[in-house]
Tab-separated table of C-alpha atoms in Angstrom:
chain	number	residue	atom	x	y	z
A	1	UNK	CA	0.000	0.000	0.000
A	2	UNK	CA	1.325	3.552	-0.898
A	3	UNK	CA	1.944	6.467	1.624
A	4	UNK	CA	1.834	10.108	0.754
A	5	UNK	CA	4.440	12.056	-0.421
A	6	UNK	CA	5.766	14.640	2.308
A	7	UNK	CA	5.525	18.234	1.750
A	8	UNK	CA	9.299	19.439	2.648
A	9	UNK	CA	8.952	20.907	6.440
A	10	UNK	CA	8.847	24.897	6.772
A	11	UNK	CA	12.163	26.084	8.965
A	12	UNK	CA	11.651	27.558	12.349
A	13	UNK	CA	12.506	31.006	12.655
A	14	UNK	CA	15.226	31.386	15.224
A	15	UNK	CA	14.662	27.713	16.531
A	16	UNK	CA	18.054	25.909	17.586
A	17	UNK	CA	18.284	23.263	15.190
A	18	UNK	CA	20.660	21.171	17.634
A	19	UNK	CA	18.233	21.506	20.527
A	20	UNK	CA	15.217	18.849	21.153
A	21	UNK	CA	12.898	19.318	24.562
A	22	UNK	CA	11.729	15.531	25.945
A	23	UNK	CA	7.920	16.185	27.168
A	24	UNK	CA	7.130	13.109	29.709
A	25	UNK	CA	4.187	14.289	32.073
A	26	UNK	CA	1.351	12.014	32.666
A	27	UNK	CA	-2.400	12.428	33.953
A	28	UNK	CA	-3.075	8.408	33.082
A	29	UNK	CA	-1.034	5.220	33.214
A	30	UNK	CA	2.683	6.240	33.417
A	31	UNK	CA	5.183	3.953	31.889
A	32	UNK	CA	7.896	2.674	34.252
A	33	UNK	CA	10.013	3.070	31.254
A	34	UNK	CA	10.108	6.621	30.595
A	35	UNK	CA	13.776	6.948	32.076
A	36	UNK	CA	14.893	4.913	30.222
A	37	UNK	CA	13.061	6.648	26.592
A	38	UNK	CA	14.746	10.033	28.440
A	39	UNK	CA	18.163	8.602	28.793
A	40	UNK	CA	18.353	6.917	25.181
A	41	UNK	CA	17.286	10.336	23.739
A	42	UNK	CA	19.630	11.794	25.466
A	43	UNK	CA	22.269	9.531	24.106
A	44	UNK	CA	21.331	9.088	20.438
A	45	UNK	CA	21.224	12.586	20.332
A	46	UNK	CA	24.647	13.192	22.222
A	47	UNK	CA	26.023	10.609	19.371
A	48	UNK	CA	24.164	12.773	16.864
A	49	UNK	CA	25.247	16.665	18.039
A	50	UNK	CA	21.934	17.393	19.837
A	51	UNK	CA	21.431	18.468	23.067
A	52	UNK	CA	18.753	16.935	24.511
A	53	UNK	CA	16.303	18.590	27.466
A	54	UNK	CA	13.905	16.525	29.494
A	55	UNK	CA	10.729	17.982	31.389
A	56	UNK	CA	7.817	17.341	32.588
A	57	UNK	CA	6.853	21.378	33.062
A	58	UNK	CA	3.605	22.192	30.932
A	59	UNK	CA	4.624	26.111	31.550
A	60	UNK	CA	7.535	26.043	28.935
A	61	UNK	CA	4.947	25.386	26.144
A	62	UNK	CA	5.025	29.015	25.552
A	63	UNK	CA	6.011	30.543	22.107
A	64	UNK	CA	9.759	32.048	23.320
A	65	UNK	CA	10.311	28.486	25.160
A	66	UNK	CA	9.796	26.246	22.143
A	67	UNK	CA	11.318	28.515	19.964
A	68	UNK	CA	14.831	27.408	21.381
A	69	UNK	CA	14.433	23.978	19.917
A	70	UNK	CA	14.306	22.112	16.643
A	71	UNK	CA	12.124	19.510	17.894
A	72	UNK	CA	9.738	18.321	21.056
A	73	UNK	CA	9.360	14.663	22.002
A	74	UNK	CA	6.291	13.350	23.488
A	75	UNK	CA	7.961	10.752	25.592
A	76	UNK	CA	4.845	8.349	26.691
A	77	UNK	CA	3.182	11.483	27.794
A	78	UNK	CA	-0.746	10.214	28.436
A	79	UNK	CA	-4.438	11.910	28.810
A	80	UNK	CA	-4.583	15.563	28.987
A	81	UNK	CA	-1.047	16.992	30.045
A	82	UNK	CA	-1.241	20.735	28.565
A	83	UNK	CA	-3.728	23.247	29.188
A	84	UNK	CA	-5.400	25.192	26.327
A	85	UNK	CA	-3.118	27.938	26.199
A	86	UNK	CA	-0.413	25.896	26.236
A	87	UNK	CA	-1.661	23.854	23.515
A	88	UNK	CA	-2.390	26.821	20.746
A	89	UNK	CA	1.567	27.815	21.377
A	90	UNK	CA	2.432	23.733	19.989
A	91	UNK	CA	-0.079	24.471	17.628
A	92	UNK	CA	2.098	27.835	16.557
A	93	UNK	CA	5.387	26.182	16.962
A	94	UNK	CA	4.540	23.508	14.444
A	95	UNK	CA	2.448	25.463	11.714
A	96	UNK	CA	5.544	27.464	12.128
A	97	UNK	CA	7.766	24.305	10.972
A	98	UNK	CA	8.903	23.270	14.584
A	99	UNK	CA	8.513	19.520	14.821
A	100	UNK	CA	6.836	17.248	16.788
A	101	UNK	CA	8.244	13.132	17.712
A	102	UNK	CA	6.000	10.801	19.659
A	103	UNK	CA	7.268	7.686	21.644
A	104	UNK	CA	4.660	4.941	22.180
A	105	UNK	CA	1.742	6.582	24.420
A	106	UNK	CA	2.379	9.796	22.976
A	107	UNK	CA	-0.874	8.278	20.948
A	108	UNK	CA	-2.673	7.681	24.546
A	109	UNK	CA	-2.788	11.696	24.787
A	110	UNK	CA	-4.938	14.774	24.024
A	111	UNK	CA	-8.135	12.595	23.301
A	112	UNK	CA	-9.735	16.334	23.881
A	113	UNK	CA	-7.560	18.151	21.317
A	114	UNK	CA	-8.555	17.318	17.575
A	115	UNK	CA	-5.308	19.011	16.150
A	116	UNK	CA	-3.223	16.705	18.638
A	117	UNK	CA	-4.935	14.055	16.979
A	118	UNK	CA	-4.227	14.719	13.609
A	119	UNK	CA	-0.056	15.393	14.613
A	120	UNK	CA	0.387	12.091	16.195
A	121	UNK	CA	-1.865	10.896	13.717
A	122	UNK	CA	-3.935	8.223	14.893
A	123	UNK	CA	-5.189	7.486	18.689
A	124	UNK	CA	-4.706	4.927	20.769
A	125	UNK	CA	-8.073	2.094	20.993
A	126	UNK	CA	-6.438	-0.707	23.007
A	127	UNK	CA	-3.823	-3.322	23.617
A	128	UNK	CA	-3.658	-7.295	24.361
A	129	UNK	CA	-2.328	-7.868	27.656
A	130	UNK	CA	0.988	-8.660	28.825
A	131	UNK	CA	3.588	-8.070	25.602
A	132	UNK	CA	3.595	-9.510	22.519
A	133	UNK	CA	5.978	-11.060	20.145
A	134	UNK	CA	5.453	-9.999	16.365
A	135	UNK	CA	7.040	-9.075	13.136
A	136	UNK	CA	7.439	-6.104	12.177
A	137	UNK	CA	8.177	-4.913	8.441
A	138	UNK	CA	9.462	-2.089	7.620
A	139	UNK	CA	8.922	0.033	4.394
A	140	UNK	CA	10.033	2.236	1.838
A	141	UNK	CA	13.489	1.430	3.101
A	142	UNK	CA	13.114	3.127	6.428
A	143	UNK	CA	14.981	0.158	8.015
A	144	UNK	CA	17.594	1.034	9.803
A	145	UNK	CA	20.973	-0.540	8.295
A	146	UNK	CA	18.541	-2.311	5.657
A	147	UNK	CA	17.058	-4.539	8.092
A	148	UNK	CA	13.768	-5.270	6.394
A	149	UNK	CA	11.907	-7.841	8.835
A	150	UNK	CA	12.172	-7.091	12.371
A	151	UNK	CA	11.512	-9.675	15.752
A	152	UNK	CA	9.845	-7.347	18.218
A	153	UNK	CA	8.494	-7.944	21.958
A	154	UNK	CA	6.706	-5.164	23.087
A	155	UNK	CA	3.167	-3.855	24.048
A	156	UNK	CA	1.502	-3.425	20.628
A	157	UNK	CA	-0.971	-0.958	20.338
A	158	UNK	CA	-4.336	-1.024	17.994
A	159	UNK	CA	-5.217	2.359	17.247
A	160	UNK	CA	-8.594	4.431	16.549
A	161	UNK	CA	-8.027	4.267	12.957
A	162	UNK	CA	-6.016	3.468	10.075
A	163	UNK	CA	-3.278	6.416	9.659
A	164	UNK	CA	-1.837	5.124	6.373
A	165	UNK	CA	-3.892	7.614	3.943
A	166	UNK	CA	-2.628	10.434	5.718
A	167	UNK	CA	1.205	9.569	6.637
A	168	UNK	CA	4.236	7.879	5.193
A	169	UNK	CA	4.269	4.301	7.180
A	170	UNK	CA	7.978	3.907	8.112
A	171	UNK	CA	6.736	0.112	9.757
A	172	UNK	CA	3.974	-2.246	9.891
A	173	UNK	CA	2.899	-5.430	11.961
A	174	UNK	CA	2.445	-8.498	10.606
A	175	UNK	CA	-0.797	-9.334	10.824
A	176	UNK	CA	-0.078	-13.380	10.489
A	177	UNK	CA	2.203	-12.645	13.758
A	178	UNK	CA	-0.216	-10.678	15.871
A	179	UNK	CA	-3.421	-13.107	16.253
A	180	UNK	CA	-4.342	-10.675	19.297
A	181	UNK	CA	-4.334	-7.785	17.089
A	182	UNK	CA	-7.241	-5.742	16.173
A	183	UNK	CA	-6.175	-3.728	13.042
A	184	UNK	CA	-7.090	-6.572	10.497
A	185	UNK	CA	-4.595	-6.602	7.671
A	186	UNK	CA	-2.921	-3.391	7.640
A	187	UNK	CA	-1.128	-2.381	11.171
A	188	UNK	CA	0.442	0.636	10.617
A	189	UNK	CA	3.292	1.018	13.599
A	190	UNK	CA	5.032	3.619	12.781
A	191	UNK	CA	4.804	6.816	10.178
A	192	UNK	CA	5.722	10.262	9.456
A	193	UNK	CA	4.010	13.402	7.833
A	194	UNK	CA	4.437	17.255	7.497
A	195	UNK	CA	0.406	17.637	6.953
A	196	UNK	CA	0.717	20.422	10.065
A	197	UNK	CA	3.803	22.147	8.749
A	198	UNK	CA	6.774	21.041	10.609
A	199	UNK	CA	7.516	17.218	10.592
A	200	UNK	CA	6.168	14.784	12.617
A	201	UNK	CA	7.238	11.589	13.696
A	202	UNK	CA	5.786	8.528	15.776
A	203	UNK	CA	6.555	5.254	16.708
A	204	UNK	CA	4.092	3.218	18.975
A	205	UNK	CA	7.058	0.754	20.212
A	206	UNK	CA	8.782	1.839	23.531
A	207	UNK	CA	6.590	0.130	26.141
A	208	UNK	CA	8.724	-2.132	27.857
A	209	UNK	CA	12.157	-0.905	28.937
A	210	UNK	CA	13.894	-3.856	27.763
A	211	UNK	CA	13.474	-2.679	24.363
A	212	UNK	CA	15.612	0.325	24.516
A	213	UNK	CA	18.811	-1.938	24.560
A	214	UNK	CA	17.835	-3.808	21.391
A	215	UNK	CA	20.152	-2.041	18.394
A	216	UNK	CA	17.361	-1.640	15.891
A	217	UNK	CA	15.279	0.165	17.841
A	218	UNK	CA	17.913	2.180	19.046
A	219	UNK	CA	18.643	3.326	14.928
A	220	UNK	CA	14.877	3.591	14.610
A	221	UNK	CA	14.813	6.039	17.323
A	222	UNK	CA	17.717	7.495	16.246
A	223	UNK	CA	16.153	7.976	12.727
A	224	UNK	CA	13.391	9.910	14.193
A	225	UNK	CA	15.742	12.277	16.074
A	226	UNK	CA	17.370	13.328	12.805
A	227	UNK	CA	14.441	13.424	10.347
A	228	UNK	CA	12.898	15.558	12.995
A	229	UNK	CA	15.667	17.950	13.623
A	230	UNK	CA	16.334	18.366	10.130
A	231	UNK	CA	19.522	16.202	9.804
A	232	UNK	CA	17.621	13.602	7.530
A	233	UNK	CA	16.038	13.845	4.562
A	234	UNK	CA	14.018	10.297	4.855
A	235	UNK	CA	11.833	9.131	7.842
């Protein structure tokens, strides 16, 4: 099945492009693994000239604040974690062409804010329980180090609806691998767009902290950090 083509991202006026801000409050479930997410940020972007910032301070989401960086990581971030002020400046900073990257429940977020919706671009529905073992394929190339088919244990999420007609799917689950699943035969997993003027980025893998040692998912993350910033030109 065939993704959209990206619109090339709009440039943030005075942004830092080797600055990224790691967003990880919660007001749901919070993931016993969101050190770790913070700490491998921290070092794929240390290995990749970025300096990252972690916080979990909804005040900074103000138009000077953002300004200062290239991108802003939703780091398992669930339910409602910015007010409605604070919101319309991440609208701004995007539309503006500041980016936005999404770990995992960064899709279990902003179920009140349509536009949220639309950035991350699909919502979280539900989950099997426990973790799962699957497949996961990746597409267009976006493999990291040409790895094509991927072994993956990790919490997989369905989501609220198909994202594929409006993103580029970087990965996929196997359907024939997922028996638990509730997607039917297209799983999107991962994907990227520019559809609200800066670039966007998402992966719903990062549940269990385990995961953050395996190598591929390390390069997939690390993938995200520089399409986002602006160092890559493919997602």
């Amino acid at each position: 099945m065939s993704s959209p083509a990206l619109e090339p991202a709009q440039q943030v006026a005075g942004g830092a492009p080797g600055r990224v801000l790691v967003f990880s409050r919660t007001a749901g479930f919070r993931h016993d693994s969101i050190p770790v997410t913070i700490d491998t940020l921290r070092t794929l972007g240390a290995q990749s000239g970025l300096t990252v910032d972690a916080t979990e301070d909804a005040t900074l989401f103000d138009d000077a604040t953002l300004a200062r960086y290239a991108a802003v990581v939703f780091a398992q971030t669930t339910r409602e974690v910015l007010a409605p002020t604070q919101q319309a400046a991440f609208e701004r900073y995007v539309a503006n062409g500041g980016a936005f990257m999404g770990v995992h429940a960064a899709a279990d977020s902003g179920y009140t804010w349509p536009w949220y919706g639309d950035l991350v671009g699909a919502w979280f529905a539900r989950h099997p329980d426990g973790l799962q073992t699957v497949r996961v394929v990746f597409e267009n190339g976006s493999g990291p180090a040409g790895v094509q088919d991927w072994r993956v244990t990790d919490e997989i999420y369905d989501y609220r609806r198909n994202p594929r007609p409006q993103v580029r799917v970087i990965a996929s689950v196997d359907p024939a691998s997922h028996p638990s699943g509730g997607m039917g035969d297209d799983h999107p997993i991962a994907w990227c767009h520019t559809n609200a003027g800066g670039r966007a980025w998402y992966t719903g893998l990062g549940h269990d902290a385990a995961l953050f040692a395996d190598p591929v998912f390390r390069a997939h993350l690390q993938r995200g950090l520089l399409w986002s910033t602006g160092r890559a030109e493919v997602c």
